[in-house]
Coordinates of C-alpha atoms and ligand atoms in Angstrom, one line a residue:
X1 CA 63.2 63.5 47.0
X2 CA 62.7 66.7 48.9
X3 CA 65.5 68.7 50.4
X4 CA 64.9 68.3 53.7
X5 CA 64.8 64.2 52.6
X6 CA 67.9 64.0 51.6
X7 CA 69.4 66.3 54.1
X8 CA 68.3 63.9 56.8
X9 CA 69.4 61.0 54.3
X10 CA 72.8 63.0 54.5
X11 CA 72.7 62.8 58.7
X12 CA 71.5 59.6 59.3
X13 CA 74.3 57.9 57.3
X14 CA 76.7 59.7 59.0
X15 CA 75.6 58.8 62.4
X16 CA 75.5 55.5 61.4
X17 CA 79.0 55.4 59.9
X18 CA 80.4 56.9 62.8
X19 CA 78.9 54.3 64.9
X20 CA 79.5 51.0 62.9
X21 CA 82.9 52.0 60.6
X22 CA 86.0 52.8 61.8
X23 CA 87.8 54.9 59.1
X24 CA 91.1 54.9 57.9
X25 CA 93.8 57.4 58.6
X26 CA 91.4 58.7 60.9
X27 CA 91.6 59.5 64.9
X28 CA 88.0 59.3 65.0
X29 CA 86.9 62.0 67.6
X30 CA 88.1 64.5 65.5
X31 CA 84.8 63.5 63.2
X32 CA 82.8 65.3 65.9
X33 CA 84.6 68.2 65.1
X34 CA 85.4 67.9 61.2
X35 CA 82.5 66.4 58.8
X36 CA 82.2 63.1 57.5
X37 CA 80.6 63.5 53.9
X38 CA 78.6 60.9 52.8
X39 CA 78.8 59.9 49.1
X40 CA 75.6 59.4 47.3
X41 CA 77.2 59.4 43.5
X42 CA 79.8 60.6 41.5
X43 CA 80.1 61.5 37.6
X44 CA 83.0 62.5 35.8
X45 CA 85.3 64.7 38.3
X46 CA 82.6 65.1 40.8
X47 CA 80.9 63.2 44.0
X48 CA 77.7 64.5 44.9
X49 CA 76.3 63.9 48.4
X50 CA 73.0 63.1 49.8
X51 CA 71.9 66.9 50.2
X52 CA 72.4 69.5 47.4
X53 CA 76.4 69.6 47.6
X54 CA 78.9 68.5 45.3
X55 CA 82.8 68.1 45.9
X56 CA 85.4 68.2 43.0
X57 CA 87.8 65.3 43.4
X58 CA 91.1 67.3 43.4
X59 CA 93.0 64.2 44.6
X60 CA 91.5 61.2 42.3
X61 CA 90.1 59.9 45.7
X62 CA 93.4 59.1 47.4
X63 CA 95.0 59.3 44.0
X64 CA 93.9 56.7 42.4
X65 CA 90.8 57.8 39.8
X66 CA 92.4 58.4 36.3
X67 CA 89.3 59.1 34.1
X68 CA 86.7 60.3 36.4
X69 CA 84.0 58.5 38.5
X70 CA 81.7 56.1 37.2
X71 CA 83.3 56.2 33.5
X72 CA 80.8 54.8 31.0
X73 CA 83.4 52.7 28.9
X74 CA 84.9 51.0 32.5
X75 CA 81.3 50.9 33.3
X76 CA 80.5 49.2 30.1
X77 CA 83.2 47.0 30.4
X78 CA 82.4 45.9 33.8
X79 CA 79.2 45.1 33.4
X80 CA 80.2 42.5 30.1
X81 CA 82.6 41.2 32.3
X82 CA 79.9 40.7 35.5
X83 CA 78.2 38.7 33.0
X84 CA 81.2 36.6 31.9
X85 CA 82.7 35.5 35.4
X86 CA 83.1 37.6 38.1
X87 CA 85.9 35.4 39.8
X88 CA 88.4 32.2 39.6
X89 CA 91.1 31.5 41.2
X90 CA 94.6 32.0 39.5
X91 CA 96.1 28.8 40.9
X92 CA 95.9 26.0 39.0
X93 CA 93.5 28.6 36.9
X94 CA 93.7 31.3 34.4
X95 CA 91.2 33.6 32.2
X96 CA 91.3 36.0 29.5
X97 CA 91.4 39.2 31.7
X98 CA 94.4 38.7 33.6
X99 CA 96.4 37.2 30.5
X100 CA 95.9 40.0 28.3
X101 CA 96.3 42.5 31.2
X102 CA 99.8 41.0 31.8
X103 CA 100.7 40.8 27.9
X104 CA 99.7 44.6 27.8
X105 CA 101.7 45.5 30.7
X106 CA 104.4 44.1 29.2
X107 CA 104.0 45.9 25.6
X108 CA 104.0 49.5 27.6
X109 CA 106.3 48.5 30.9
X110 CA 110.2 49.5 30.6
X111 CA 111.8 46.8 28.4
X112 CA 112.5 43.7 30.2
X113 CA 109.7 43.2 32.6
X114 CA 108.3 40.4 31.4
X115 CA 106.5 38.6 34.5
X116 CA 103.1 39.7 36.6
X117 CA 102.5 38.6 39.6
X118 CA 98.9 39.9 40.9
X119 CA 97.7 40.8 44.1
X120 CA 94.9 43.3 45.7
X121 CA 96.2 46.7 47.2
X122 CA 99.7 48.5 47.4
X123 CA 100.7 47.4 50.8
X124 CA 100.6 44.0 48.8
X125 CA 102.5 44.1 46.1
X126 CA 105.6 46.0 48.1
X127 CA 105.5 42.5 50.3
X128 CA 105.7 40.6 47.3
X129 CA 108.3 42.7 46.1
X130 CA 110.6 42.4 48.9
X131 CA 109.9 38.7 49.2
X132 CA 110.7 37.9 45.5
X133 CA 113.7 39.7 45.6
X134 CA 115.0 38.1 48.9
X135 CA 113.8 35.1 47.6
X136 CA 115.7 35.5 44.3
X137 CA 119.1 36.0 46.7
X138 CA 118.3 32.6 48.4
X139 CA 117.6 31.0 45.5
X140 CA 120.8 32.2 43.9
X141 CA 123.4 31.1 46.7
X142 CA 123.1 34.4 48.4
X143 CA 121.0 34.4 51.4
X144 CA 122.6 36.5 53.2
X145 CA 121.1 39.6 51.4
X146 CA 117.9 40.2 53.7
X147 CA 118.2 43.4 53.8
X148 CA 116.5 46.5 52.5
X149 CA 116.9 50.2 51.9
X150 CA 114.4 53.1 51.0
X151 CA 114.4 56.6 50.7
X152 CA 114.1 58.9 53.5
X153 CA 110.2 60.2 53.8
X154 CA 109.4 57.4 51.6
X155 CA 106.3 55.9 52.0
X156 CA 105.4 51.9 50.6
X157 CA 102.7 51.1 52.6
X158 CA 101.5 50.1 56.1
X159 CA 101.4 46.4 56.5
X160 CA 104.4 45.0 58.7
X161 CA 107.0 44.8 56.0
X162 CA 106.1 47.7 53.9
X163 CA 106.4 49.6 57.2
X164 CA 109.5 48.7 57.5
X165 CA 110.6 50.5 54.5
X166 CA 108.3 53.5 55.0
X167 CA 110.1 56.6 56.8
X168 CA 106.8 58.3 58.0
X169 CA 106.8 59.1 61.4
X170 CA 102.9 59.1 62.6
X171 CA 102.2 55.7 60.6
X172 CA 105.4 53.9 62.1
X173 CA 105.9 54.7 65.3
X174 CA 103.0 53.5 67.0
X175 CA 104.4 49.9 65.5
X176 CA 108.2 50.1 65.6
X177 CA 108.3 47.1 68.3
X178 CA 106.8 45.3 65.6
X179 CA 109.0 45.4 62.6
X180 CA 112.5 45.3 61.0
X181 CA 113.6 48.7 60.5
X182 CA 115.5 48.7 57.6
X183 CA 117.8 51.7 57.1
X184 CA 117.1 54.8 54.9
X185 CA 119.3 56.9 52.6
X186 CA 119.0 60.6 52.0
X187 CA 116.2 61.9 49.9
X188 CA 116.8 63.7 46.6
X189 CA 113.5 65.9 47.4
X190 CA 114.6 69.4 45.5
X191 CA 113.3 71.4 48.3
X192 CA 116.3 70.1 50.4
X193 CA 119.0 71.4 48.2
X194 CA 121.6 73.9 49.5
X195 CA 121.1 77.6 49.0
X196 CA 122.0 78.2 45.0
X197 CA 122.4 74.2 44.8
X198 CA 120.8 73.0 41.4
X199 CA 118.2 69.9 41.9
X200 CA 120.5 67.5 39.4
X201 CA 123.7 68.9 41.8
X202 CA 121.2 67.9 45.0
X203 CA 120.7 64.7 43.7
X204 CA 123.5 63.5 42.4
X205 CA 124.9 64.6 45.6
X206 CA 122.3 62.3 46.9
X207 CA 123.2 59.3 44.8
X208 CA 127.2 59.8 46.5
X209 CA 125.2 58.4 49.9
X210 CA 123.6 56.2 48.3
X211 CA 126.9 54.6 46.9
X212 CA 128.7 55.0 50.2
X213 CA 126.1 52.8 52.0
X214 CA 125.8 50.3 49.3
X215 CA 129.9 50.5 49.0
X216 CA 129.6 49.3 53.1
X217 CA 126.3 47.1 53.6
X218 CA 125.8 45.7 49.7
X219 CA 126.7 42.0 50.8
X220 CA 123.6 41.9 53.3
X221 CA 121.1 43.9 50.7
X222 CA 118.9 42.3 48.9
X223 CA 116.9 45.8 47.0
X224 CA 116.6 49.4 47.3
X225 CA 113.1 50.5 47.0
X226 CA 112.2 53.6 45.8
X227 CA 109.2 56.2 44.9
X228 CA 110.3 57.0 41.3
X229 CA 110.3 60.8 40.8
X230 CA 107.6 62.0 43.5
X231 CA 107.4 60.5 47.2
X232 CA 103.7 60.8 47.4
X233 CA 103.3 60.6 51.3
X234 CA 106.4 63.0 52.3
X235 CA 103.9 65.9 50.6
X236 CA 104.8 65.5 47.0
X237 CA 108.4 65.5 47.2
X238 CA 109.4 65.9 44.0
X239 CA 113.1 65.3 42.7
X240 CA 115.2 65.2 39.6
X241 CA 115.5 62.0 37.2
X242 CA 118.6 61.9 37.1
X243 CA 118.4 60.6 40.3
X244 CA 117.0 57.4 39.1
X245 CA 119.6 56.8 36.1
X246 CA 122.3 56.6 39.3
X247 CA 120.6 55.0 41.5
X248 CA 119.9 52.0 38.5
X249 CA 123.6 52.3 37.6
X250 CA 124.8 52.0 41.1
X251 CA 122.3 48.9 42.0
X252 CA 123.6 47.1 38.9
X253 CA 127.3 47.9 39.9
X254 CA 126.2 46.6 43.9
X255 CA 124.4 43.1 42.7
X256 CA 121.3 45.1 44.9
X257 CA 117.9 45.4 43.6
X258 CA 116.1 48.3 42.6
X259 CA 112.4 48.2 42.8
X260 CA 110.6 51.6 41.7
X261 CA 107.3 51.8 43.7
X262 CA 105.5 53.4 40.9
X263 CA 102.2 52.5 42.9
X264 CA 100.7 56.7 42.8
X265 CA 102.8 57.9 40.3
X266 CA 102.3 55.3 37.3
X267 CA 99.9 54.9 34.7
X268 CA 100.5 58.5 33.6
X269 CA 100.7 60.3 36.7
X270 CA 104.0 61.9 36.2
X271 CA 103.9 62.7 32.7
X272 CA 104.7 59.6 31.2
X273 CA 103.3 56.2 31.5
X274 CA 105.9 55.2 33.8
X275 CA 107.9 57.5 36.1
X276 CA 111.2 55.4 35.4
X277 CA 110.7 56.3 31.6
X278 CA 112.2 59.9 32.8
X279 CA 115.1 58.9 33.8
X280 CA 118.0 60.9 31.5
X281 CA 119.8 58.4 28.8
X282 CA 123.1 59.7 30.0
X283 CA 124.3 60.5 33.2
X284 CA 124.2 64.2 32.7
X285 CA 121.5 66.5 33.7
X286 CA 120.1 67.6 30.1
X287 CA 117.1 64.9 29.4
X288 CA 117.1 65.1 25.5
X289 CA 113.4 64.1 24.2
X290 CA 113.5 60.4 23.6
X291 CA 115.6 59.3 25.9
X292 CA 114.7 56.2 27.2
X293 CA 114.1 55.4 31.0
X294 CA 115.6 52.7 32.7
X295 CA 114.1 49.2 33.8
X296 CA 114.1 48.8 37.4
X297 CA 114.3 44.5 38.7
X298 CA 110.8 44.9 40.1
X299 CA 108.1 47.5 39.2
X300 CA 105.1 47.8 41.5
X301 CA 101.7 49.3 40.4
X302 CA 98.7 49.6 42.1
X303 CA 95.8 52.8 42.7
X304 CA 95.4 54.2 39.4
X305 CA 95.3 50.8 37.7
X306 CA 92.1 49.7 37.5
X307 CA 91.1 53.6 36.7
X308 CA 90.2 53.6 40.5
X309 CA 87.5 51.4 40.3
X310 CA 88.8 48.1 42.0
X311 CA 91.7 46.7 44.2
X312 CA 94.3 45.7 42.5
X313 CA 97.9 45.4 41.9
X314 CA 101.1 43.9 40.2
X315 CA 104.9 43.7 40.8
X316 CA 106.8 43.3 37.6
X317 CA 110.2 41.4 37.0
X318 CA 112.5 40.9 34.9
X319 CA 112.8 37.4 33.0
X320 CA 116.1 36.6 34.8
X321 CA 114.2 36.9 38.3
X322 CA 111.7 34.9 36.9
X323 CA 114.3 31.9 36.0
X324 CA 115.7 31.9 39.2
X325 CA 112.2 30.7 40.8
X326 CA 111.6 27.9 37.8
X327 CA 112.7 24.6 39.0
X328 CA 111.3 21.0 40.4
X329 CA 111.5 21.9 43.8
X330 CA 108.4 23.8 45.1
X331 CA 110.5 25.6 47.9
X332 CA 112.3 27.2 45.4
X333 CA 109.1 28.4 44.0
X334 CA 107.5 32.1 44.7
X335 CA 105.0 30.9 47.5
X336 CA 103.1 33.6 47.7
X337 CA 99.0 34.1 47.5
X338 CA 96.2 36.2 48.0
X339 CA 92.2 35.2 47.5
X340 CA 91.4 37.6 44.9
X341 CA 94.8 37.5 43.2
X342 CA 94.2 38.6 39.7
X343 CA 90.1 38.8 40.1
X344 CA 88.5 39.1 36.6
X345 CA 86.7 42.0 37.2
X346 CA 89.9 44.3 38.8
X347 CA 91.8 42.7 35.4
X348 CA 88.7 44.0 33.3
X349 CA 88.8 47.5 34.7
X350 CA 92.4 47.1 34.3
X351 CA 92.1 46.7 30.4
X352 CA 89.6 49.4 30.2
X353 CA 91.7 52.0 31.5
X354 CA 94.7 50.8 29.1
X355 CA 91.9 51.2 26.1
X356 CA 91.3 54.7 27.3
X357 CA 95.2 55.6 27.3
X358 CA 95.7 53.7 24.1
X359 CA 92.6 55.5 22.3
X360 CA 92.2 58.9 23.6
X361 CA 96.2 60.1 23.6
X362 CA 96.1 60.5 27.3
X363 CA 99.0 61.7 27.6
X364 CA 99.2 63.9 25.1
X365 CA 96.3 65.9 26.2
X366 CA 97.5 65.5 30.1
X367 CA 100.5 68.1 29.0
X368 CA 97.9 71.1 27.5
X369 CA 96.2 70.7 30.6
X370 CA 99.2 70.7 32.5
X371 CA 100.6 73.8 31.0
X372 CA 97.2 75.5 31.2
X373 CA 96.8 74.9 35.0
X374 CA 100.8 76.3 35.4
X375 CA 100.1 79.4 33.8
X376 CA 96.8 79.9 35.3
X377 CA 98.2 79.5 38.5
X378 CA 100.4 82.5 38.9
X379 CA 97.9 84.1 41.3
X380 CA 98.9 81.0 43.5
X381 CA 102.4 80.6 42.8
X382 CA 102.8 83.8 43.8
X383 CA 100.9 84.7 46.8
X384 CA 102.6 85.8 49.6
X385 CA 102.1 82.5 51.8
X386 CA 103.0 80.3 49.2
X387 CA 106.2 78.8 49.2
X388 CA 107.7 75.5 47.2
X389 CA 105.4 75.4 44.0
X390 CA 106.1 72.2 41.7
X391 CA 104.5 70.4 39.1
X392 CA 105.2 67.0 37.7
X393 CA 103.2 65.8 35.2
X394 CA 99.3 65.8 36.8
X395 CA 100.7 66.7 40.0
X396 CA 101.1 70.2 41.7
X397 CA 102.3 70.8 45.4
X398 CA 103.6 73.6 47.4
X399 CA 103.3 74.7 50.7
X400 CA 101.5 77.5 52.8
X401 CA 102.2 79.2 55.9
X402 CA 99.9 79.7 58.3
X403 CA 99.8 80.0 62.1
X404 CA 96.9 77.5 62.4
X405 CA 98.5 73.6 63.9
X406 CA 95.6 71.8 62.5
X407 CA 96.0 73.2 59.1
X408 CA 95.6 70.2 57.0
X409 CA 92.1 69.9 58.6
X410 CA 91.2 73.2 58.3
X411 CA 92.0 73.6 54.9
X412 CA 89.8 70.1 54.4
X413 CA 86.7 71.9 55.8
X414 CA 87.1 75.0 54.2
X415 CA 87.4 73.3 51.0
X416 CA 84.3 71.1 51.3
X417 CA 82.8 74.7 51.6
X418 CA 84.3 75.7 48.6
X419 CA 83.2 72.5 46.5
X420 CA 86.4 71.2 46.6
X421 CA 88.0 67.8 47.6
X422 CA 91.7 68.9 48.9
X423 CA 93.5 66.6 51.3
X424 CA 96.5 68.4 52.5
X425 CA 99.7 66.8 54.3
X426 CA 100.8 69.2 57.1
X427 CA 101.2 72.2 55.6
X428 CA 101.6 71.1 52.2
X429 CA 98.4 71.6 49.3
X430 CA 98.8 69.1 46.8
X431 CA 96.5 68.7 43.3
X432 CA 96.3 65.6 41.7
X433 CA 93.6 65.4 39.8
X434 CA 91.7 63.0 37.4
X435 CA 93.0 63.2 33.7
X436 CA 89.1 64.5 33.0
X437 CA 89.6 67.9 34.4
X438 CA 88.4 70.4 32.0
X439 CA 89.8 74.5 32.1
X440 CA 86.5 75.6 33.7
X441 CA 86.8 73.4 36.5
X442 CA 91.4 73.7 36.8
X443 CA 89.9 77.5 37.0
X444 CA 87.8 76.6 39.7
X445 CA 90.5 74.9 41.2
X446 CA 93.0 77.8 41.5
X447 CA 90.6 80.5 42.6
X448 CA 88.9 78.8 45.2
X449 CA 92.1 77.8 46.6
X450 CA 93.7 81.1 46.2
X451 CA 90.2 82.1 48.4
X452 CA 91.0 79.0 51.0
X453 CA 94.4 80.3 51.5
X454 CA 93.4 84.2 52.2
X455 CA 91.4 82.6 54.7
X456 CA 93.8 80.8 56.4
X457 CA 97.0 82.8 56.3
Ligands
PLP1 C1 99.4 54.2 48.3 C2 100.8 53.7 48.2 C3 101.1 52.5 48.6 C4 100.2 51.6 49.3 O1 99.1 51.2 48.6 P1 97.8 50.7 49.4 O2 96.9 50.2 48.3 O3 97.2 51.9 50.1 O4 98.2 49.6 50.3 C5 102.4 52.1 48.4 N1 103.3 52.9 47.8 C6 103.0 54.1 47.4 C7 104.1 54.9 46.7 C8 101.7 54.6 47.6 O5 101.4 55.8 47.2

């Protein structure tokens, strides 16, 4: 195809999306303002568009590609499974993919979560999590406990209930006459910590509130949902693990649930496979190596999943949640469903990326590269409008001043111009990149953000 081909190929579709789709997170005037690029392809840590340009996918495409786009073993193991069955249902049914998918999860879950239950996006499975564990409260004699709690600037999704646990401000509001608002406790987000104030100080002092409003309301609880180690929505917040060893203890002590929302930051994300498996042995500050997490009552996972090929997602329980649902009586049951629940394909992509962790020491290699984009990143770290810098495991925040009020879309359109796929909240520049990145492109990266920033501060 000729240039100017494609470039037209590149226009039309845009007209036409902005005519006939209506995007999300979007107010869609600003899209006569701000582009709209229009994916042709993508390969590895890139998407190409229709004309000549190409865009490095600095945020896994709303954080949820792990092993860069159109992988050839998912591939591969997609198009076996297209050939196989594409889709059953899971009532009254079962098939191969979502059995073994739930035994694996098992194997590599924090000890104890022994049940899947399937559905299709996030927003999902934190319903389902919130109706199990209510559920689980009725169903043990105590149906009083309705209620929930979540972190302040936590963020579980937008349906009706998950909003009701999600302490965002321009996704809630619009919608408060609409749902229960459930009350929030203080966030351990370092940033918020006193002048001289440790993080393991901040959040410990954190975990006191928590105990003083489970000490008050824990007879009308029913679970305290949290973002294990980063809230992804607040901007990255980032906080310390020992956080998460009090908050377990304390929900244990209460008889209140505690479901880690591990949605963006499991399958790797944070360092290990699971946030919670950070989570200090003792409650002290010094994490010794091999110390083991802590198993939260339900574990959600969603976005990186299926390697961020396919919707789907799971909330795992324990076995003594589980019991509580098994009985003659239907109503006692979990009666919950969604049409694609556990869809063969999602399962399949599922089991690919699990293949990929188990074979190519993930991990392992996620902690050179880490280390090699810290150091690096000194000449970001340490310019003069950067404030804030973090890094947990393939994630990297921190925040930039600037006198511009539409920052976060600035920065989006100067980074398009700079080959780069940066999404920022407010003022905050976060990287969270597929586990593919290479030092050539985490080079790329840092100096053409380092260039962005000149240009906006
Ligand atoms: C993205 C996200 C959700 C919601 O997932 P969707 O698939 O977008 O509905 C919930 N919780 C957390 C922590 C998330 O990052």
């Amino acid at each position: 195809m000729s240039d100017q081909a494609s470039q037209t190929d590149n226009s039309n579709l845009i007209a036409r999306s902005l005519s006939a789709v209506w995007h999300p997170c979007s107010q869609m005037k600003r899209y006569e303002n701000y582009p709209l690029i229009s994916v042709a392809r993508g390969s590895g840590i890139w998407l190409y568009d229709h004309g000549k340009k190409r865009y490095l996918d600095a945020v896994s495409s709303w954080w949820v590609n792990l092993f860069g786009h159109c992988n050839p073993r998912i591939n591969a193991a997609l198009r076996d499974q297209l050939d196989t069955l594409e889709h059953a249902m899971l009532a009254g049914f079962t098939h191969e993919p979502v059995v073994q998918l739930s035994e694996r999860l098992r194997d590599i879950a924090p000890q104890g979560l022994g049940h899947c239950f399937y559905a299709s996006d996030g927003a999902s499975a934190t319903e389902i999590a919130l109706k199990m564990s209510a559920h689980f409260w009725r169903n043990s004699g105590k149906p009083d406990k309705v209620q929930f709690i979540s972190l302040e600037n936590g963020y579980h999704g937008e349906t009706l209930g998950a909003l009701s646990v999600t302490d965002v401000a321009l996704f809630r509001d619009a919608y408060g006459a609409l749902i229960r608002q459930q009350d929030t406790v203080p966030s351990p987000d370092s940033r918020q910590a006193a002048e001289g104030e440790s993080a393991d100080a901040y959040a410990l002092r954190c975990a006191d509130a928590l105990e003083r409003h489970l000490q008050r309301h824990h007879a009308l609880l029913a679970a305290f949902i949290i973002e294990p180690l980063v809230q992804g929505a607040a901007g990255m917040a980032m906080y310390h693990p020992v956080y998460l060893r009090r908050a377990r203890q304390l929900c244990t002590e209460y008889d209140v649930h505690l479901i880690a929302d591990e949605i963006a930051v499991g399958m790797g994300r944070t360092g290990t496979m699971f946030a919670c498996e950070q989570a200090p042995a003792q409650h002290d500050a010094n994490i010794k190596h091999g110390d083991k997490g802590i198993t939260p009552d339900f574990l959600c996972l969603s976005k990186g999943i299926t390697g961020g090929y396919l919707p789907l997602s799971v909330v795992m329980t324990r076995d003594e949640i589980y019991r509580a649902f098994y009985d003659d009586g239907m109503a006692r049951g979990f009666l919950h469903s969604h049409s694609y629940t556990g869809n063969p394909l999602a399962c399949r992509a599922a089991l690919a990326t699990l293949d990929i962790f188990a074979q190519e020491n993930v991990l392992a290699a996620n902690r050179v590269k880490a280390t090699y984009l810290n150091r690096i990143a000194a000449p970001l770290r340490e310019h003069h409008s950067v404030s804030g810098w973090r890094n947990t495991g393939m994630i990297w925040a921190f925040e930039v001043r600037s006198q511009h009020a539409d920052f976060a879309q600035r920065c989006f359109a100067l980074a398009l111009e700079q080959e780069l796929l940066l999404r920022p909240i407010g003022n905050t520049i976060y990287f969270m990149p597929p586990y593919i990145i290479n030092e050539a492109e985490m080079d790329m990266l840092v100096d053409r953000t380092v260039h962005i920033i000149n240009q906006l501060s």
